[in-house]
Coordinates of C-alpha atoms and ligand atoms in Angstrom, one line a residue:
M1 CA -41.9 0.0 119.5
K2 CA -38.6 -1.8 120.1
I3 CA -35.7 -1.7 117.6
A4 CA -32.6 -3.8 118.1
I5 CA -29.2 -2.9 116.6
V6 CA -26.8 -5.8 116.4
G7 CA -24.0 -4.5 118.6
V8 CA -21.2 -7.0 118.4
Q9 CA -18.9 -4.9 116.1
G10 CA -19.1 -2.0 113.7
D11 CA -21.0 1.3 113.5
V12 CA -23.4 0.5 116.3
S13 CA -23.8 3.7 118.2
E14 CA -24.3 5.7 114.9
H15 CA -27.3 3.5 114.1
V16 CA -28.7 3.9 117.6
E17 CA -28.5 7.7 117.4
I18 CA -30.0 8.0 114.0
V19 CA -32.9 5.6 114.7
K20 CA -33.7 7.7 117.8
K21 CA -33.7 10.8 115.6
A22 CA -35.8 9.2 113.0
L23 CA -38.4 8.1 115.6
D24 CA -38.4 11.6 117.0
N25 CA -39.1 13.1 113.6
L26 CA -41.9 10.6 113.1
G27 CA -43.4 11.3 116.6
I28 CA -43.1 7.7 117.6
S29 CA -41.8 6.6 121.0
G30 CA -39.6 3.6 121.1
I31 CA -36.7 1.7 122.7
V32 CA -33.6 1.4 120.6
K33 CA -31.0 -1.0 122.0
P34 CA -27.6 -2.4 120.9
V35 CA -27.6 -6.1 121.3
R36 CA -24.7 -8.3 122.2
K37 CA -26.6 -11.3 123.6
R38 CA -29.7 -13.3 122.7
G39 CA -33.0 -12.2 124.2
F40 CA -33.9 -8.7 123.0
I41 CA -34.2 -9.4 119.3
S42 CA -37.0 -12.0 119.7
E43 CA -39.1 -9.3 121.5
S44 CA -38.2 -6.5 119.0
D45 CA -40.3 -5.2 116.1
A46 CA -37.3 -4.7 113.8
V47 CA -33.5 -5.2 113.7
I48 CA -30.6 -3.5 112.0
I49 CA -27.3 -5.2 111.2
P50 CA -24.7 -2.4 110.9
G51 CA -21.5 -2.1 108.8
G52 CA -18.2 -3.3 110.1
E53 CA -16.3 -6.4 109.3
S54 CA -18.6 -9.1 108.0
T55 CA -16.4 -12.1 109.0
T56 CA -16.2 -10.8 112.6
I57 CA -19.9 -9.9 112.9
S58 CA -20.8 -13.3 111.4
R59 CA -18.6 -15.3 113.8
L60 CA -20.0 -13.5 116.9
I61 CA -23.7 -13.6 115.9
W62 CA -23.5 -17.4 115.2
R63 CA -21.5 -18.0 118.4
D64 CA -24.0 -16.1 120.6
G65 CA -27.3 -17.4 119.1
I66 CA -28.1 -13.9 117.7
A67 CA -28.1 -15.2 114.1
E68 CA -31.0 -17.6 114.8
E69 CA -33.0 -14.9 116.4
I70 CA -32.6 -12.6 113.4
I71 CA -33.6 -15.4 111.0
E72 CA -36.7 -16.1 113.1
L73 CA -37.7 -12.4 113.3
A74 CA -37.3 -12.1 109.5
R75 CA -39.4 -15.2 108.9
D76 CA -42.1 -13.6 111.1
G77 CA -42.3 -10.8 108.6
K78 CA -40.6 -8.2 110.8
P79 CA -38.3 -5.7 109.1
V80 CA -34.5 -6.3 109.0
M81 CA -32.1 -3.8 107.5
G82 CA -28.5 -4.7 106.8
T83 CA -26.0 -2.0 105.8
C84 CA -22.6 -2.7 104.2
A85 CA -21.2 -5.7 106.1
G86 CA -24.9 -6.2 107.3
L87 CA -26.0 -6.4 103.7
I88 CA -23.4 -9.1 103.0
L89 CA -24.7 -11.1 105.9
L90 CA -28.3 -10.9 104.7
A91 CA -27.4 -12.4 101.3
K92 CA -28.0 -16.0 100.1
H93 CA -25.1 -15.9 97.7
G94 CA -21.6 -14.7 98.7
D95 CA -18.5 -14.4 96.5
K96 CA -15.1 -16.0 96.6
Q97 CA -14.0 -13.7 99.5
V98 CA -17.0 -14.7 101.6
E99 CA -16.3 -18.3 100.9
E100 CA -12.5 -18.1 101.5
T101 CA -13.0 -16.3 104.9
D102 CA -15.6 -18.9 106.0
T103 CA -18.1 -16.1 106.5
R104 CA -21.4 -17.8 107.4
L105 CA -24.3 -15.8 105.9
L106 CA -27.8 -15.5 107.2
K107 CA -29.1 -16.4 103.7
L108 CA -32.3 -14.4 103.9
M109 CA -32.2 -12.3 100.7
D110 CA -32.0 -13.7 97.2
I111 CA -29.1 -11.5 96.2
W112 CA -25.5 -12.1 95.0
V113 CA -23.0 -9.9 96.8
R114 CA -19.4 -9.1 96.0
R115 CA -17.4 -8.1 99.1
N116 CA -14.9 -5.1 98.9
A117 CA -16.1 -4.6 95.4
F118 CA -14.4 -1.2 94.8
G119 CA -10.8 -2.3 95.6
R120 CA -8.0 0.0 97.0
Q121 CA -8.4 2.9 94.7
R122 CA -12.0 3.7 95.8
E123 CA -11.9 2.5 99.4
S124 CA -14.4 5.2 100.4
F125 CA -16.4 7.7 98.5
E126 CA -19.6 9.7 98.5
T127 CA -22.0 10.0 95.7
E128 CA -25.5 11.1 94.9
I129 CA -28.0 8.3 94.2
D130 CA -31.6 8.1 93.3
F131 CA -33.3 6.1 96.0
K132 CA -36.7 4.7 94.9
G133 CA -39.4 6.2 97.2
I134 CA -37.0 8.7 98.7
G135 CA -35.4 10.6 95.8
R136 CA -31.9 12.2 95.6
Y137 CA -29.7 11.0 98.5
R138 CA -26.0 11.5 99.3
A139 CA -24.6 8.0 100.0
I140 CA -21.3 7.2 101.8
F141 CA -19.5 4.1 100.7
I142 CA -16.7 2.6 102.8
R143 CA -15.0 -0.6 101.6
A144 CA -18.4 -1.4 100.3
P145 CA -19.9 -4.5 98.7
L146 CA -21.9 -4.4 95.5
I147 CA -25.0 -6.4 94.7
E148 CA -24.2 -8.1 91.4
R149 CA -27.5 -9.9 90.8
V150 CA -30.9 -10.2 92.3
G151 CA -33.6 -12.9 92.4
K152 CA -37.2 -12.5 91.2
G153 CA -38.8 -11.2 94.4
V154 CA -36.2 -8.5 94.9
D155 CA -36.9 -4.8 94.2
V156 CA -33.9 -2.7 93.2
L157 CA -34.1 0.6 95.1
A158 CA -30.8 2.3 94.0
R159 CA -27.8 1.8 91.7
I160 CA -24.6 3.5 90.7
D161 CA -22.6 3.0 87.6
E162 CA -20.8 0.0 89.0
G163 CA -24.0 -1.9 90.1
I164 CA -26.9 -2.2 92.5
V165 CA -26.5 -0.6 95.9
A166 CA -29.9 -0.9 97.6
V167 CA -32.5 -3.6 97.5
R168 CA -35.7 -4.6 99.2
E169 CA -37.3 -8.1 99.4
R170 CA -40.6 -7.9 101.3
N171 CA -39.6 -7.1 104.9
L172 CA -35.9 -7.1 104.2
L173 CA -33.8 -4.0 103.3
G174 CA -30.1 -4.1 102.2
L175 CA -27.8 -1.2 101.5
A176 CA -24.2 -1.2 100.3
F177 CA -23.6 2.2 101.9
H178 CA -23.8 3.8 105.3
P179 CA -27.1 5.7 106.0
E180 CA -26.1 6.0 109.7
L181 CA -23.1 8.3 108.9
T182 CA -25.1 11.2 107.3
G183 CA -27.4 13.6 109.2
D184 CA -30.1 12.5 106.8
T185 CA -32.7 10.3 108.6
R186 CA -34.9 9.5 105.5
I187 CA -33.7 6.0 105.0
H188 CA -34.2 5.1 108.7
E189 CA -37.6 6.7 108.5
Y190 CA -38.4 4.6 105.5
F191 CA -37.2 1.5 107.4
I192 CA -39.3 2.4 110.5
S193 CA -42.3 2.8 108.2
M194 CA -41.9 -0.8 107.2
I195 CA -42.8 -1.9 110.8
Ligands
LIG1 N1 -15.5 -4.5 103.8 C1 -16.3 -4.9 104.9 C2 -16.6 -6.4 104.8 O1 -16.5 -6.9 103.8 C3 -17.6 -4.1 104.9 C4 -17.3 -2.7 105.0 C5 -18.3 -1.9 105.9 O2 -19.2 -2.5 106.5 N2 -18.0 -0.6 106.0 O3 -16.9 -7.0 105.8

């Protein structure tokens, strides 16, 4: 099994490490590789777009032809997970900030995202969520987006008081928080089970 981690910017090594751990726990052998150029994604079984700065990640993946590869892989029905900035990039509908920063989205998930939804007062925080199919889970939010609305085919997997924070649309998984920053491998195991 080959899993690509978009490696142009953001929490790349954290995702690589936790995917390796999750594969280990599941007894599956696989290659997990950070990707900065086109080529590896098209031969992968799944791809993860990490958190970071969505405008920067967007610019680099479109510049280097990685964006088209992710879109093709997703259209082939292979799993794609976006976390935080990665979630923003998966969305079909961005907010004013996305528009004003000319952040080009991949437009794969029928969701409406609001970038930096928590403002300065709550830049980062941790909270317990109920994740559908997983149960109680401690989620870490850092300058996180929120999902304000979802289209018909989208399953809401978790929410907090302010709004939706985890969604799945067929082979696509989007999280507003950072599952790579906890020691908890359950979300990555859930993602691998989608392959
Ligand atoms: N605030 C970032 C953005 O909008 C996302 C934050 C993150 O990925 N930790 O790009």
